[in-house]
Coordinates of C-alpha atoms in Angstrom, one line a residue:
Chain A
X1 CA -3.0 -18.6 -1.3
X2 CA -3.1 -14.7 -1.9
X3 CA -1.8 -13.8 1.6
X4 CA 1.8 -12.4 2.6
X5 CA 1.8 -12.6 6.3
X6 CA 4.1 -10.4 8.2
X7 CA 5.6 -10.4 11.4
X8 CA 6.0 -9.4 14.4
X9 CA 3.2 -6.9 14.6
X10 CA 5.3 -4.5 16.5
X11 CA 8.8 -4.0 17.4
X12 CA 11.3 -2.6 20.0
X13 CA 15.0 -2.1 19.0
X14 CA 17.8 0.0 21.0
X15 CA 19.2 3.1 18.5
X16 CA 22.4 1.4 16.8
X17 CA 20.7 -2.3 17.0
X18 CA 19.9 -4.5 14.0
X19 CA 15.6 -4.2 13.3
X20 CA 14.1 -7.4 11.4
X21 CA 11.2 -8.2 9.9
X22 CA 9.9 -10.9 8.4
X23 CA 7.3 -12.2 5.5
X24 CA 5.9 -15.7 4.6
X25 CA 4.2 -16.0 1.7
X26 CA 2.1 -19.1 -0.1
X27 CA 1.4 -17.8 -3.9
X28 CA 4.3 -19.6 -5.8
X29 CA 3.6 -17.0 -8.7
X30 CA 4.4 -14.2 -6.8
X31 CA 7.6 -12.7 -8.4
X32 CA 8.1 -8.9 -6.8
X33 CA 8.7 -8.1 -3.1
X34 CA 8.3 -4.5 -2.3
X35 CA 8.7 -2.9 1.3
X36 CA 7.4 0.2 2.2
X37 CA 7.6 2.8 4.5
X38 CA 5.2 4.5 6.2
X39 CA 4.4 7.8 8.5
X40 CA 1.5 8.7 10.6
X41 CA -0.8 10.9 8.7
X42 CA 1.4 10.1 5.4
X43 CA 1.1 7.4 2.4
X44 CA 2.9 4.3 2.2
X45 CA 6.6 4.9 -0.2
X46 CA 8.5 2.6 -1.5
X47 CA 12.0 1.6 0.5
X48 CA 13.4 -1.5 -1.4
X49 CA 12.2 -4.6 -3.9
X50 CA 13.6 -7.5 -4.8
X51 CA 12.9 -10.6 -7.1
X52 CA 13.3 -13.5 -6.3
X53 CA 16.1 -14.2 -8.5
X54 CA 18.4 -12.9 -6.1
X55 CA 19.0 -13.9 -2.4
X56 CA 19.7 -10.8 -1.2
X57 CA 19.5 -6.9 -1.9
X58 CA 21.6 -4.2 0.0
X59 CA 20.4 -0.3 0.0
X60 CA 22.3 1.6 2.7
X61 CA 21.3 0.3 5.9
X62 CA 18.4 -1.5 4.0
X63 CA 18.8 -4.7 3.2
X64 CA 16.2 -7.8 1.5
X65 CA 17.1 -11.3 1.9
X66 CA 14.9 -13.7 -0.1
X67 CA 14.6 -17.4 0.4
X68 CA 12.5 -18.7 -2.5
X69 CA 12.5 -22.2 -1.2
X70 CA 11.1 -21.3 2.1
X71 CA 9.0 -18.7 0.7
X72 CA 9.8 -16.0 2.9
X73 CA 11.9 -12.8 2.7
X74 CA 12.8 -10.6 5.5
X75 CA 14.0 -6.6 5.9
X76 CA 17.0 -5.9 8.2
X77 CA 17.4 -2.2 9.0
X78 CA 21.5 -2.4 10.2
X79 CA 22.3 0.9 12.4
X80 CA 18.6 1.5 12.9
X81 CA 18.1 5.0 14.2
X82 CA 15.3 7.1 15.9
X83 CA 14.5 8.6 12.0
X84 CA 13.4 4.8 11.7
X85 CA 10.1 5.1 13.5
X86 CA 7.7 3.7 11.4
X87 CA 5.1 1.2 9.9
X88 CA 7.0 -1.4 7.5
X89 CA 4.3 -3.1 5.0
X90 CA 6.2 -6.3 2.8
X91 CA 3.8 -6.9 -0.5
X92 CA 4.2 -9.0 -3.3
X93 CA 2.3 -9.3 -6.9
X94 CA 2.6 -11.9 -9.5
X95 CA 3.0 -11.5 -13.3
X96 CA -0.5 -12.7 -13.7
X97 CA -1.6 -9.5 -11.6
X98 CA 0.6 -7.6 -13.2
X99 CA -0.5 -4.5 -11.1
X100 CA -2.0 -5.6 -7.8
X101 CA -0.1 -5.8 -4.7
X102 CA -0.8 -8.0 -2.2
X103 CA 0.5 -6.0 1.3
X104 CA 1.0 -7.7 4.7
X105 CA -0.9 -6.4 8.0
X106 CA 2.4 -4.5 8.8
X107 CA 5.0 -4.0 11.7
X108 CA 5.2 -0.8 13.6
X109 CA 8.9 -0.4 13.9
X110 CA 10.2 1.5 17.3
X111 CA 13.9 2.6 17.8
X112 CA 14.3 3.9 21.4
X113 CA 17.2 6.5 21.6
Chain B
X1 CA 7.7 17.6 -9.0
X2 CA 4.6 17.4 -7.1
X3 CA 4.1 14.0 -5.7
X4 CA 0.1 12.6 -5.4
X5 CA -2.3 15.0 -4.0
X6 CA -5.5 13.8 -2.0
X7 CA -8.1 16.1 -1.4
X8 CA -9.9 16.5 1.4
X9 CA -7.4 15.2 4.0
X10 CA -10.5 14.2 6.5
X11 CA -13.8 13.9 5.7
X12 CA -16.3 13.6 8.6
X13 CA -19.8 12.3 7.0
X14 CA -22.9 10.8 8.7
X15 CA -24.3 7.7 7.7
X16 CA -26.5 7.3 4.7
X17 CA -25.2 10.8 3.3
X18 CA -22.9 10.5 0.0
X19 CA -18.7 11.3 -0.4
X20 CA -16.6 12.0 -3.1
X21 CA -12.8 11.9 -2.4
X22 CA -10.7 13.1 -5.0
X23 CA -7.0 12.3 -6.3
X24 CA -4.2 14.3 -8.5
X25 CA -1.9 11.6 -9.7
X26 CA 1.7 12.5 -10.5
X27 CA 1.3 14.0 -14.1
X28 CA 2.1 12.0 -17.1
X29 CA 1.3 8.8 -14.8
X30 CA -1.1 6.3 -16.6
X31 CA -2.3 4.1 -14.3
X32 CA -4.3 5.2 -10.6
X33 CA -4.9 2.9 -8.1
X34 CA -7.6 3.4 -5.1
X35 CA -7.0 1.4 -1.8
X36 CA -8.1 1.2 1.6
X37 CA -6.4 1.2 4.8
X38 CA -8.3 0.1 7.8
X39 CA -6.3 0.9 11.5
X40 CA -3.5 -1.4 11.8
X41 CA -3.5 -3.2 8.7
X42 CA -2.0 -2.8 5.2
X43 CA -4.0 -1.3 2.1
X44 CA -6.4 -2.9 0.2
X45 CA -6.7 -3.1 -3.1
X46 CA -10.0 -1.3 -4.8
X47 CA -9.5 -0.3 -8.4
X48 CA -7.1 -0.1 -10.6
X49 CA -7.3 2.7 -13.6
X50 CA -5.3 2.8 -17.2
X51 CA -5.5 5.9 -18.6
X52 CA -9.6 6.7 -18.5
X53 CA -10.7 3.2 -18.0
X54 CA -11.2 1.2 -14.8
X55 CA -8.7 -2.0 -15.7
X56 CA -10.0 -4.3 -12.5
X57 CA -12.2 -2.9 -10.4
X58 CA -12.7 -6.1 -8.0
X59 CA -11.7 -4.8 -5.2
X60 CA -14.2 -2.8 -5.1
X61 CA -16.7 -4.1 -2.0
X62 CA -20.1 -3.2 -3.3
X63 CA -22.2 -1.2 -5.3
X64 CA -22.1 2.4 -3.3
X65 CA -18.2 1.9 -4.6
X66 CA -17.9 4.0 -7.7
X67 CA -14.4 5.5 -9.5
X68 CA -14.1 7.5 -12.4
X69 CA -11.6 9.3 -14.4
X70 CA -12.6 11.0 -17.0
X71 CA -9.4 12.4 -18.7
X72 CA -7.3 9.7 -17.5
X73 CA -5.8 12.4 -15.0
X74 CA -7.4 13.2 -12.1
X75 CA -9.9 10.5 -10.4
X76 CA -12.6 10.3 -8.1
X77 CA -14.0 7.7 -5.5
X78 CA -17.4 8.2 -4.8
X79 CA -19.1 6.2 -2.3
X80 CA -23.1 6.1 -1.4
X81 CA -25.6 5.8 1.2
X82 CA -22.2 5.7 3.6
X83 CA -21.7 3.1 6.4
X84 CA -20.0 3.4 9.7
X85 CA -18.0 0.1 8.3
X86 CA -16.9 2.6 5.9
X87 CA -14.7 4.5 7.7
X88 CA -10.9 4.0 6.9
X89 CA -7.9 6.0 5.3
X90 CA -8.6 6.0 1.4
X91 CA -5.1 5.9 -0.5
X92 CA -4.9 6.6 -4.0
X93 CA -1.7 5.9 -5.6
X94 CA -0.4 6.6 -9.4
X95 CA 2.5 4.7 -11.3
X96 CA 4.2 5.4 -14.5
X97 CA 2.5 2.7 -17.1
X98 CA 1.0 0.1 -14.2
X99 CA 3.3 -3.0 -14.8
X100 CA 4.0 -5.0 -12.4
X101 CA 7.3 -4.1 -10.8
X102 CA 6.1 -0.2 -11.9
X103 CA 6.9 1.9 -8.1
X104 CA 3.3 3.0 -7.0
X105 CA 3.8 6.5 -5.5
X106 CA 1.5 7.1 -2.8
X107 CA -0.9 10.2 -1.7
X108 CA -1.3 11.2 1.7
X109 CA -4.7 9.7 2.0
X110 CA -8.5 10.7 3.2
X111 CA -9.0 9.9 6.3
X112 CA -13.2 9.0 6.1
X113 CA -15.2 8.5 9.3
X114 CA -18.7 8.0 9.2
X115 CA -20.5 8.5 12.1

């Protein structure tokens, strides 16, 4: 019930392509989707969240689409660029939790130049 | 400003022997959180601090787990009588007043091996 499950577990995408990720999710409480960012050898920083009142949420090349009836949401990097290289983590947390994030295993994200 | 500091970086320890990791949140954050990051999969969840009080502490996996922060600034992890199961990259990470949507700003890490 607490478990976001991400996929894939790695990726390959071509400079200039479209990168996707996805997250499922089972806790109908859960009301905050983070995605972070991270670097070898650096901490996890927050790129984007969304609620799921909205379908969708567009950040530069970043963009969240939510589908609260399938419980899932999804991050597409548009343009995605060698700078890109890195470990995405979805998360979520419920109002009942009002603190603790519940993170996926991750997806390391290569962009081949 | 200065983001969240983590001191040491790496700690190399042998089992049985004792650790104390150390965190400098951003200042005027209230609430530090402790996770742990295993190879290949996301943080978990150890303790959760606001101000100088440990607010849920159920992450923590057993007794040799032990947080503190005094002056609801600067916090501590210690752990005991170390395992090799130990070993992991210890995140701390600080957030203005800990709600829920509240960004948690993350440190670098301490990378732990036990050996």
């Amino acid at each position: 019930q607490q478990q976001v499950k991400q996929s894939p577990q790695s990726l390959i995408v071509q400079k200039g392509g479209i990168s996707i990720i996805n997250c499922a999710y089972e806790n109908t409480a859960f009301d905050y989707f983070p995605w972070y960012q991270q670097f070898p050898g650096k901490g996890p920083a927050l790129l984007i969240a969304i609620r799921p009142d909205v379908s969708e949420k567009k950040e530069g090349r970043f963009t969240i689409s939510f589908n609260k009836s399938a419980k899932q949401f999804s991050l597409h990097i548009m343009d995605s660029q060698p700078g890109d290289s890195a470990t995405y983590f979805c998360a979520a947390s419920a109002v009942n939790s009002n603190y603790q994030l519940i993170w996926g295993a991750g997806t390391k994200l290569i962009i081949k130049p | 400003g200065a983001g969240v500091s983590q001191t040491p970086s790496n700690k190399v320890t042998e089992k049985g022997k004792y650790v104390e990791l150390r965190c400098d949140p951003i200042s005027g954050h209230t609430a530090l959180y402790w996770y742990r990051q295993s190879l290949g999969q996301g943080p978990e969840f150890l303790i959760y601090f606001q101000g100088t009080g440990a607010a849920d502490d159920s992450g923590l996996p057993n007794d040799r787990f032990f947080a503190v922060r005094p002056e609801g600034s600067v916090s501590t992890l210690k752990i005991q009588r170390t395992e090799r199961g130990d070993s992991a990259v210890y995140l701390c990470a600080s957030s203005l007043s800990g709600g829920g949507r509240d960004t948690q700003y993350f440190g670098p890490g301490t990378r732990l091996t036990v050996l």
